[in-house]
XYZ file of C-alpha atoms in Angstrom:
656
model
C -7.946 -16.604 -20.370
C -9.141 -13.652 -22.418
C -12.765 -12.577 -22.115
C -15.200 -11.732 -24.938
C -14.917 -8.010 -24.128
C -11.990 -7.418 -26.471
C -12.162 -4.002 -28.061
C -10.802 -0.813 -26.541
C -13.031 1.003 -24.098
C -12.801 4.629 -23.060
C -11.759 7.422 -25.408
C -9.480 6.397 -28.272
C -7.822 9.301 -30.083
C -7.359 8.969 -33.844
C -6.273 11.325 -36.615
C -9.906 11.846 -37.616
C -11.488 12.249 -34.187
C -12.229 10.298 -31.023
C -14.031 6.995 -30.604
C -15.843 6.727 -27.283
C -16.795 3.283 -25.961
C -18.546 2.362 -22.724
C -19.641 -1.021 -21.377
C -23.095 -1.427 -19.847
C -25.405 -4.401 -20.019
C -28.346 -2.969 -18.117
C -28.559 0.648 -19.293
C -31.303 1.359 -21.810
C -29.160 3.976 -23.536
C -26.111 6.171 -22.945
C -25.324 9.756 -23.901
C -22.022 11.550 -24.333
C -21.856 15.097 -22.989
C -19.177 17.341 -24.470
C -17.980 20.468 -22.640
C -16.095 23.645 -23.414
C -12.381 24.022 -22.722
C -12.997 25.027 -19.099
C -15.295 22.060 -18.500
C -18.192 24.244 -17.347
C -20.583 24.641 -20.287
C -22.112 21.667 -22.060
C -21.789 22.188 -25.800
C -23.241 18.932 -27.146
C -25.145 15.848 -26.023
C -24.836 12.883 -28.366
C -26.381 9.384 -28.275
C -24.254 6.256 -28.276
C -25.002 3.386 -30.627
C -25.466 0.070 -28.859
C -23.437 -2.939 -30.001
C -24.358 -5.734 -27.627
C -23.218 -4.610 -24.195
C -20.873 -2.024 -25.660
C -22.005 1.494 -26.482
C -19.947 3.300 -29.121
C -19.793 6.740 -30.667
C -17.285 8.334 -33.032
C -16.986 12.117 -32.806
C -15.332 13.528 -35.896
C -12.746 16.276 -35.381
C -12.758 15.859 -31.595
C -9.192 15.943 -30.336
C -6.803 15.793 -27.451
C -8.042 17.822 -24.499
C -11.733 17.274 -25.225
C -13.702 17.321 -21.978
C -16.613 14.932 -21.605
C -18.939 13.026 -19.288
C -21.581 10.323 -19.579
C -25.279 10.015 -18.797
C -27.055 6.679 -18.466
C -30.788 6.098 -18.968
C -32.716 3.217 -17.487
C -34.669 2.107 -14.455
C -34.047 3.764 -11.130
C -34.915 1.176 -8.496
C -32.247 0.730 -5.806
C -34.235 -2.183 -4.310
C -33.441 -4.007 -7.547
C -29.864 -2.738 -7.607
C -30.532 -0.224 -10.381
C -29.301 3.369 -10.051
C -29.866 4.713 -13.581
C -30.439 8.455 -13.336
C -29.721 10.655 -16.384
C -29.487 13.704 -14.118
C -26.179 12.328 -12.907
C -23.116 13.190 -14.965
C -20.824 10.150 -14.788
C -17.094 9.796 -15.159
C -15.913 7.311 -17.759
C -14.399 4.313 -15.880
C -11.629 4.327 -18.483
C -10.802 8.011 -18.076
C -7.044 8.533 -17.808
C -7.274 12.194 -16.893
C -9.858 14.381 -15.134
C -9.876 18.165 -15.060
C -10.440 18.674 -11.308
C -10.658 16.670 -8.094
C -13.841 15.060 -6.852
C -15.629 17.019 -4.127
C -18.388 15.495 -2.056
C -21.815 17.149 -2.122
C -25.125 15.632 -0.948
C -26.640 16.317 -4.387
C -24.383 13.603 -5.798
C -26.631 11.019 -4.141
C -30.079 12.589 -4.674
C -32.201 11.148 -7.485
C -33.147 13.742 -10.082
C -30.614 16.354 -8.927
C -28.362 17.322 -11.810
C -24.664 17.086 -10.922
C -23.041 18.525 -14.021
C -21.636 21.469 -12.086
C -20.238 19.231 -9.345
C -18.498 16.574 -11.382
C -14.992 16.504 -12.840
C -14.905 16.061 -16.580
C -12.851 13.351 -18.228
C -10.193 14.687 -20.598
C -9.233 12.946 -23.831
C -5.504 12.279 -23.693
C -2.937 10.855 -26.063
C -1.407 7.554 -25.027
C 2.390 7.616 -25.010
C 3.829 4.179 -24.495
C 7.123 3.452 -22.801
C 9.054 0.249 -23.247
C 8.779 -1.408 -19.845
C 12.072 -2.738 -18.583
C 12.408 -5.650 -16.204
C 11.281 -4.526 -12.732
C 14.133 -3.037 -10.737
C 12.830 -4.456 -7.482
C 13.572 -8.012 -6.469
C 11.829 -9.844 -3.605
C 13.908 -9.576 -0.467
C 14.560 -5.869 -0.865
C 13.440 -2.803 1.085
C 10.055 -1.292 0.205
C 9.494 2.268 1.447
C 5.814 3.191 1.793
C 5.098 6.832 0.929
C 2.019 9.022 1.095
C 3.001 11.597 -1.515
C 1.572 14.753 0.022
C 2.492 14.111 3.676
C 6.003 13.065 2.656
C 6.818 16.114 0.550
C 4.581 18.911 1.855
C 7.042 20.344 4.376
C 10.360 19.551 2.720
C 12.382 22.804 2.862
C 14.422 22.095 -0.278
C 11.509 21.248 -2.544
C 10.138 24.312 -4.375
C 6.855 25.479 -2.882
C 4.886 24.843 -6.064
C 6.060 21.217 -6.142
C 5.381 20.330 -2.515
C 2.637 17.811 -2.013
C 2.865 16.521 -5.581
C 4.241 13.385 -7.155
C 6.845 15.376 -9.049
C 8.489 16.291 -5.747
C 9.719 12.706 -5.454
C 12.058 13.405 -8.363
C 13.671 16.346 -6.568
C 17.386 15.750 -5.869
C 16.915 16.211 -2.110
C 14.204 13.558 -1.940
C 16.167 11.144 -4.094
C 19.270 11.703 -1.976
C 17.300 10.813 1.135
C 15.920 7.642 -0.459
C 19.394 6.624 -1.568
C 20.779 7.265 1.892
C 18.287 4.725 3.206
C 19.200 2.405 0.300
C 15.533 2.074 -0.634
C 14.927 -0.555 -3.311
C 11.354 0.477 -4.134
C 8.956 3.222 -3.166
C 5.382 2.063 -2.670
C 3.110 5.021 -3.371
C -0.138 5.167 -1.461
C -3.080 5.861 -3.814
C -2.516 8.588 -6.365
C -5.611 7.858 -8.464
C -8.717 10.031 -8.216
C -10.715 9.715 -4.982
C -13.566 11.412 -3.145
C -14.026 12.219 0.538
C -16.294 9.978 2.589
C -19.575 11.822 3.131
C -19.156 12.131 6.904
C -15.903 14.111 6.582
C -16.969 17.518 5.135
C -19.353 18.319 8.041
C -16.417 17.663 10.391
C -14.138 19.979 8.414
C -11.941 17.015 7.480
C -10.681 15.582 4.206
C -9.362 12.201 3.134
C -5.600 12.578 2.865
C -4.734 8.998 1.909
C -6.863 8.369 -1.183
C -8.278 4.950 -0.262
C -11.719 5.911 -1.594
C -11.325 5.749 -5.381
C -13.698 6.714 -8.137
C -11.713 6.387 -11.371
C -9.159 3.559 -11.355
C -6.895 4.991 -14.087
C -7.239 8.746 -13.680
C -4.556 10.355 -11.519
C -5.807 12.776 -8.898
C -5.040 16.377 -9.942
C -4.261 17.328 -6.337
C -1.315 14.931 -6.227
C -0.402 14.604 -9.897
C -1.315 17.874 -11.625
C 0.798 16.895 -14.613
C -1.150 13.691 -15.182
C 0.421 10.641 -16.792
C 3.341 12.726 -18.032
C 4.266 13.649 -14.453
C 4.000 10.026 -13.384
C 6.121 8.864 -16.298
C 8.825 11.460 -15.645
C 8.909 10.784 -11.903
C 9.214 7.054 -12.466
C 12.027 7.647 -14.952
C 13.892 9.846 -12.466
C 13.625 7.230 -9.723
C 14.578 4.435 -12.102
C 17.697 6.363 -13.084
C 18.765 6.120 -9.428
C 17.978 2.411 -9.178
C 14.703 2.872 -7.274
C 11.626 0.926 -8.382
C 8.071 2.293 -8.180
C 5.123 0.278 -6.857
C 1.591 1.693 -6.962
C -0.875 1.006 -4.164
C -4.204 0.493 -5.941
C -7.741 0.029 -4.623
C -9.947 -2.318 -6.636
C -12.048 -3.558 -3.718
C -14.562 -0.708 -3.425
C -15.309 2.746 -4.774
C -16.288 6.073 -3.234
C -19.874 5.467 -4.333
C -20.214 3.569 -1.038
C -23.543 2.257 0.288
C -27.126 2.974 -0.790
C -26.912 6.522 0.528
C -23.669 7.188 -1.335
C -23.077 9.319 -4.431
C -23.603 8.195 -8.011
C -20.374 9.017 -9.807
C -19.396 6.343 -12.321
C -19.751 2.554 -12.060
C -22.940 2.689 -9.977
C -24.691 4.865 -12.530
C -23.466 2.870 -15.506
C -24.251 -0.674 -14.386
C -24.399 -1.342 -10.649
C -25.398 -5.041 -10.966
C -22.265 -5.758 -12.992
C -19.670 -3.759 -11.119
C -20.693 -4.373 -7.484
C -21.558 -7.425 -5.439
C -25.021 -7.751 -3.913
C -26.628 -10.328 -1.648
C -28.037 -13.365 -3.482
C -31.671 -12.780 -4.347
C -31.410 -9.278 -2.813
C -30.027 -7.076 -5.598
C -30.629 -3.932 -3.577
C -28.488 -5.103 -0.654
C -24.865 -4.330 -1.376
C -22.248 -6.719 -0.028
C -19.876 -4.887 2.292
C -16.751 -7.058 2.477
C -14.658 -3.888 2.646
C -16.264 -1.953 5.482
C -16.819 0.982 3.138
C -20.335 0.260 1.896
C -19.768 -1.625 -1.339
C -17.580 -4.349 -2.833
C -16.336 -4.439 -6.417
C -17.370 -7.607 -8.276
C -13.951 -8.529 -9.601
C -15.219 -11.891 -10.874
C -17.432 -10.223 -13.496
C -15.806 -10.162 -16.975
C -16.374 -6.431 -17.520
C -14.966 -5.590 -14.086
C -12.038 -7.948 -14.579
C -11.224 -6.257 -17.857
C -11.316 -2.837 -16.175
C -8.889 -4.035 -13.478
C -6.496 -5.649 -15.952
C -6.625 -2.698 -18.352
C -5.883 -0.316 -15.482
C -2.777 -2.271 -14.496
C -1.618 -2.518 -18.093
C -2.101 1.232 -18.510
C 0.278 2.077 -15.674
C 2.937 -0.320 -16.912
C 2.721 0.682 -20.556
C 2.341 4.419 -19.976
C 4.758 4.918 -17.075
C 6.893 1.791 -16.664
C 5.520 0.967 -13.189
C 7.428 -1.920 -11.584
C 4.589 -3.437 -9.613
C 1.448 -3.061 -7.576
C 0.217 -3.398 -4.013
C -3.462 -4.343 -3.790
C -5.533 -2.944 -0.939
C -7.862 -5.538 0.677
C -6.706 -7.919 -2.013
C -8.955 -10.806 -0.978
C -11.706 -9.073 -2.967
C -9.715 -9.737 -6.153
C -10.220 -13.471 -5.631
C -13.807 -13.410 -4.425
C -16.641 -15.102 -6.255
C -20.071 -16.368 -5.309
C -18.518 -19.107 -3.155
C -15.928 -16.952 -1.414
C -12.200 -16.511 -1.968
C -10.481 -18.648 -4.587
C -6.705 -18.437 -4.939
C -7.117 -19.748 -8.481
C -9.792 -17.240 -9.462
C -9.915 -16.101 -13.057
C -9.004 -12.558 -12.058
C -5.876 -13.555 -10.133
C -4.820 -16.002 -12.846
C -5.400 -13.421 -15.570
C -3.224 -10.865 -13.784
C -0.366 -13.332 -13.438
C -0.658 -14.608 -17.020
C -1.017 -11.273 -18.810
C 1.861 -10.580 -21.195
C 2.353 -7.042 -19.831
C 1.890 -7.902 -16.145
C 3.389 -11.352 -15.686
C 6.841 -10.097 -14.620
C 5.613 -7.232 -12.413
C 5.939 -7.285 -8.619
C 2.561 -8.104 -7.047
C 1.913 -7.472 -3.344
C -1.340 -8.443 -1.638
C -2.864 -7.097 1.520
C -4.299 -10.595 2.055
C -7.509 -9.833 3.888
C -10.861 -8.074 3.834
C -13.569 -8.029 6.498
C -15.990 -10.381 4.762
C -16.618 -14.039 5.569
C -13.409 -16.008 5.054
C -11.638 -12.766 4.341
C -8.343 -13.461 6.130
C -6.181 -15.230 3.540
C -2.586 -14.738 4.692
C -0.397 -17.270 2.921
C -3.072 -18.300 0.435
C -2.381 -16.036 -2.526
C -0.842 -17.702 -5.567
C 2.867 -17.365 -6.177
C 4.596 -15.100 -6.965
C 2.332 -12.709 -5.006
C 4.116 -11.241 -2.007
C 1.877 -10.727 1.027
C 1.731 -8.197 3.838
C 2.368 -10.269 6.969
C 0.386 -8.723 9.816
C 1.068 -11.781 11.952
C 4.783 -11.023 11.780
C 4.026 -7.382 12.614
C 2.121 -8.353 15.736
C 4.599 -11.022 16.840
C 7.522 -8.615 16.558
C 5.661 -6.016 18.588
C 4.583 -8.556 21.197
C 8.108 -9.929 21.555
C 9.528 -6.516 22.342
C 6.592 -5.713 24.631
C 7.259 -8.970 26.476
C 4.090 -10.856 25.604
C 5.539 -13.785 23.647
C 8.563 -16.039 23.744
C 11.636 -16.272 21.571
C 10.056 -18.985 19.430
C 7.635 -16.548 17.847
C 10.510 -14.176 17.139
C 12.516 -16.943 15.470
C 9.553 -17.861 13.266
C 9.378 -14.322 11.910
C 13.146 -14.071 11.490
C 13.059 -17.284 9.459
C 10.422 -16.047 7.010
C 7.231 -17.366 8.653
C 7.433 -20.877 7.216
C 4.301 -22.088 9.080
C 2.351 -19.558 6.994
C 4.186 -19.577 3.678
C 5.765 -23.053 3.740
C 2.565 -25.048 3.557
C 2.176 -27.772 0.929
C 5.919 -28.170 0.554
C 6.607 -24.596 -0.547
C 10.280 -23.748 -0.201
C 10.253 -19.947 -0.340
C 8.773 -17.204 1.783
C 6.563 -14.581 0.199
C 6.337 -12.539 3.374
C 6.472 -8.762 3.426
C 7.619 -8.093 6.992
C 6.817 -4.764 8.614
C 6.482 -3.166 12.030
C 4.052 -0.399 11.124
C 2.174 0.784 8.055
C 0.095 3.792 7.100
C -2.867 2.267 8.924
C -2.148 2.215 12.656
C 0.449 3.710 14.968
C 3.688 5.088 13.645
C 6.758 3.365 15.079
C 7.393 6.276 17.442
C 3.788 6.230 18.635
C 4.027 2.475 19.158
C 6.565 3.066 21.943
C 4.963 6.299 23.200
C 1.279 5.485 23.641
C -0.532 2.707 25.470
C -3.804 3.692 23.806
C -4.979 5.315 20.577
C -5.864 9.015 20.576
C -8.108 9.640 17.594
C -10.210 12.458 19.020
C -9.257 14.739 16.111
C -11.143 12.398 13.761
C -14.490 13.514 15.172
C -15.731 10.044 16.125
C -15.165 10.257 19.895
C -12.119 7.991 19.602
C -14.280 5.038 18.497
C -12.483 4.551 15.182
C -9.172 2.769 14.628
C -7.791 -0.448 16.108
C -7.977 -0.861 19.861
C -5.254 -3.488 20.224
C -1.953 -2.162 18.937
C 0.459 -4.144 21.162
C 2.003 -0.815 22.125
C 3.642 0.598 25.255
C 4.575 4.108 26.321
C 7.835 3.674 28.263
C 6.527 5.530 31.281
C 4.531 8.466 29.939
C 1.562 8.713 27.603
C 2.604 10.702 24.565
C 5.058 13.521 24.217
C 7.443 14.094 27.108
C 10.556 16.110 27.850
C 11.891 13.436 30.213
C 15.305 12.524 28.744
C 15.318 9.034 30.239
C 11.987 8.167 28.575
C 13.178 9.669 25.311
C 16.282 7.462 25.453
C 14.190 4.376 26.130
C 11.939 5.134 23.176
C 14.857 5.640 20.832
C 16.448 2.394 22.025
C 13.211 0.506 21.435
C 12.861 1.918 17.929
C 16.468 1.068 17.102
C 15.972 -2.470 18.411
C 12.779 -3.006 16.440
C 14.280 -1.575 13.256
C 17.265 -3.882 13.719
C 14.899 -6.824 14.130
C 12.940 -5.920 11.001
C 16.073 -5.599 8.892
C 17.282 -8.984 10.163
C 14.178 -10.862 8.993
C 14.237 -13.200 6.021
C 11.988 -12.069 3.180
C 10.944 -8.687 1.844
C 10.748 -5.821 4.332
C 8.658 -2.650 4.337
C 9.266 0.609 6.145
C 6.698 3.407 6.252
C 8.100 6.855 5.523
C 9.171 8.629 8.695
C 9.304 5.560 10.930
C 13.080 5.606 10.552
C 13.108 9.205 11.789
C 10.824 9.321 14.821
C 7.728 10.705 13.073
C 4.658 10.887 15.337
C 0.942 11.272 14.623
C 0.201 12.284 18.228
C -1.203 8.849 18.973
C -3.689 8.877 16.087
C -3.827 5.357 14.657
C -6.415 6.095 11.960
C -5.107 9.315 10.474
C -6.603 8.910 6.976
C -8.663 12.085 7.467
C -5.846 14.252 8.840
C -4.524 16.050 5.774
C -2.509 18.389 7.987
C 0.539 18.505 10.221
C -0.617 15.410 12.108
C 0.445 13.338 9.092
C 2.819 15.690 7.274
C 6.469 14.780 7.770
C 8.324 17.635 9.478
C 11.764 17.405 7.908
C 13.218 19.961 10.336
C 12.564 17.857 13.431
C 13.559 14.386 12.235
C 15.763 12.302 14.526
C 19.135 12.189 12.788
C 20.408 9.451 15.100
C 17.547 7.152 14.156
C 17.951 7.908 10.454
C 21.636 7.055 10.684
C 20.814 3.777 12.395
C 18.288 2.831 9.714
C 20.735 3.711 6.938
C 23.384 1.519 8.591
C 20.923 -1.372 8.844
C 20.058 -0.988 5.176
C 23.748 -1.270 4.394
C 24.033 -4.466 6.437
C 21.050 -5.965 4.676
C 22.548 -5.266 1.276
C 25.966 -6.487 2.347
C 24.875 -9.863 3.712
C 22.887 -12.025 1.323
C 21.191 -14.156 3.993
C 18.699 -11.472 4.984
C 17.142 -10.999 1.571
C 17.206 -14.711 0.734
C 13.662 -15.880 0.046
C 14.399 -19.566 0.723
C 13.490 -21.117 4.038
C 16.312 -22.373 6.215
C 17.339 -25.975 5.518
C 19.298 -26.662 8.713
C 22.457 -27.546 6.806
C 24.582 -24.860 8.409
C 22.582 -21.940 7.082
C 21.330 -21.075 10.591
C 22.198 -21.817 14.218
C 19.806 -20.756 16.940
C 21.680 -20.344 20.210
C 21.050 -19.274 23.787
C 22.802 -16.646 25.852
C 25.171 -19.432 26.913
C 26.359 -19.799 23.325
C 24.912 -23.305 23.009
C 22.300 -24.507 20.532
C 18.766 -23.831 21.703
C 17.241 -26.725 23.603
C 13.524 -27.401 23.912
C 13.581 -25.908 27.397
C 15.140 -22.722 26.005
C 12.405 -22.377 23.417
C 9.685 -23.014 25.979
C 10.835 -20.487 28.570
C 8.324 -17.615 28.223
C 10.509 -15.163 30.108
C 13.633 -15.753 28.017
C 15.083 -12.368 27.103
C 17.867 -13.364 24.710
C 17.904 -15.171 21.396
C 20.960 -15.701 19.212
C 20.928 -16.385 15.476
C 24.053 -17.243 13.469
C 23.592 -17.181 9.706
C 25.715 -18.681 7.028
C 25.950 -15.947 4.418
C 27.914 -14.380 1.648
C 29.637 -11.125 2.528
C 29.149 -9.102 -0.628
C 31.777 -6.609 0.535
C 34.508 -9.261 0.413
C 32.930 -11.947 -1.740
C 33.629 -14.635 0.841
C 31.333 -16.971 2.722
C 31.119 -16.308 6.428
C 28.808 -16.301 9.422
C 26.892 -13.398 10.881
C 25.590 -13.555 14.440
C 22.608 -11.511 15.607
C 21.677 -11.362 19.305
C 18.383 -9.958 20.585
C 18.058 -8.728 24.169
C 14.640 -7.454 25.199
C 15.517 -7.114 28.878
C 15.623 -3.663 30.438
C 19.131 -4.353 31.743
C 22.490 -5.463 30.406
C 22.938 -9.202 30.042
C 26.036 -11.330 29.443
C 26.133 -13.601 26.401
C 28.537 -16.173 25.053
C 29.132 -16.468 21.326
C 29.195 -19.813 19.509
C 32.687 -21.180 18.865
C 34.199 -19.500 15.836
C 35.330 -21.732 13.011
C 37.843 -19.158 11.823
C 39.283 -17.576 14.929
C 36.888 -15.037 16.398
C 34.132 -12.483 16.061
C 34.026 -8.741 15.468
C 31.170 -6.489 16.488
C 29.498 -4.439 13.751
C 28.342 -0.952 14.709
C 27.458 2.199 12.790
C 30.916 3.529 13.644
C 32.825 0.477 12.417
C 34.010 -2.980 13.455
C 35.655 -3.884 16.759
C 37.071 -7.189 17.927
C 34.850 -9.116 20.320
C 35.813 -11.799 22.784
C 33.986 -15.038 23.396
C 31.835 -13.344 26.042
C 30.131 -10.046 25.385
C 27.690 -7.753 27.162
C 24.378 -7.064 25.492
C 23.035 -3.567 26.000
C 19.502 -3.217 27.371
C 16.742 -3.462 24.759
C 19.139 -4.015 21.887
C 20.098 -6.049 18.861
C 23.782 -6.815 18.349
C 25.428 -7.824 15.059
C 28.748 -9.719 14.942
C 30.784 -10.989 11.993
C 32.932 -14.078 12.125
C 36.539 -13.110 11.346
């Protein structure tokens, strides 16, 4: 499956100097610009030698730390998809380090305006390989989604100079918190170099999430000032505590955006190769991402860049896996999405990548873009259908059948064609959308701070406010909200498959009703460690312990009906068709055959869901061994055949 582009691209450091190599089919010629140690003054401009579609140049005596940029000569004709403009200093797509963050300026998109003073310079670095171990994370575990800066910026125990950086994740206080929650893997929202969308600076806003990349390999100096070394050391520290690291990467678009966007790297080097355009309209960029452009992942040069980027993070830092933003783009070709595309197959077959954890966000906004359940195994997939069904069950919109489908691993989605295992990543909330606290505190989004008159963000969140819109001092409403969060967390942790929790959702974090907070790099998104809800954290930690203790939850196999699951009604009897078809049914019981890892014995675990606003009686199924005991954060207590379910609650019982 290898492509003809075989030799190393980027800057390769040798004992005698540095070999620079850049791929471009359509450029007439390329130049290398070398800069002084501060990256301000250009000290040399050297021509590349063309070798087919590769442009190469060896600079004798150049060494580690050399700062450089590229200039590409050719036709400037955006109507033909050509953006060659030698006034634009370009970042090497293979750069592994840049000397400063990207900053948006209108000059970046103006033909003939030199941008040398605006652009970061790539820095020649020495590759230090680690020996990648088998990924620590196994499907079925708990993934904890983290935005590095918001998560660490206000932590009182982290030294001030470390706050907001990747290195803060290795601080003992952060690791202790992750271990308390029994996190199996942290999924880091983008830490590679990005640029603000051009509409943000006039509003006084900045992109705080990083989903607008420029250089796929280079780490953003704002988050990772220590570069690859800092990433490698942070990963090692987390690995030492049994916590895997998954990188959230964006290969679907770049910050060069639409025709009015800046020329920063790929656009200036070879737009027709790196980005998709409409057939027979090379100047019309395809916008399957909603951001202005779409990376052409089916092109060999682009595919190589994607694969080399993934290999870099595994070989240089020991990364356990990757989550792919708008991952449908990875499988797109001229005829739409193909689950057997060369790019997807190459990722899964690569000798460095084949054992890594791969997680797809299985949609984009283009034609045929929603591909939930269609990615090739062993890709795990974000299951937004499960997210919505869980929310709608607790809001009262759907029946118990939809809840059971999610609890069982969403077999209608992932069990097609005789598949026997779920690949679902179940979640209640993610970075994009309401936080879990806001889900039960707001009927409507409140994105006014984003400067778009509340037009941005999703309108249908399946949310409810429990009697007041937003923050309230009413203790009864506060209790209802906490109960709802505890119930939904309990439901999530009881689902079969992999689960994901976004940082702070276990602790009552709010974004003041903002469900599109990508541009709020401030206290709206920063986690306030001094005001976290200790009761909720304790509940989540207890649930994590249950999930680790009982093997049935993390089992990736679908139920077989051979005693592994019993669905029962509030009467303690197996669910009948009429029970499943009663829309107003408030209670569902699930009894799982499972191994109790605490004792090593096989047993049954019963889970009862009550979404009613009042207490309800329930009868437990007959015990095969004598009785049931109720599991609570404070311990186990004996339970009779009939129990009372608290309002808006999930109850766990163990067969004794």
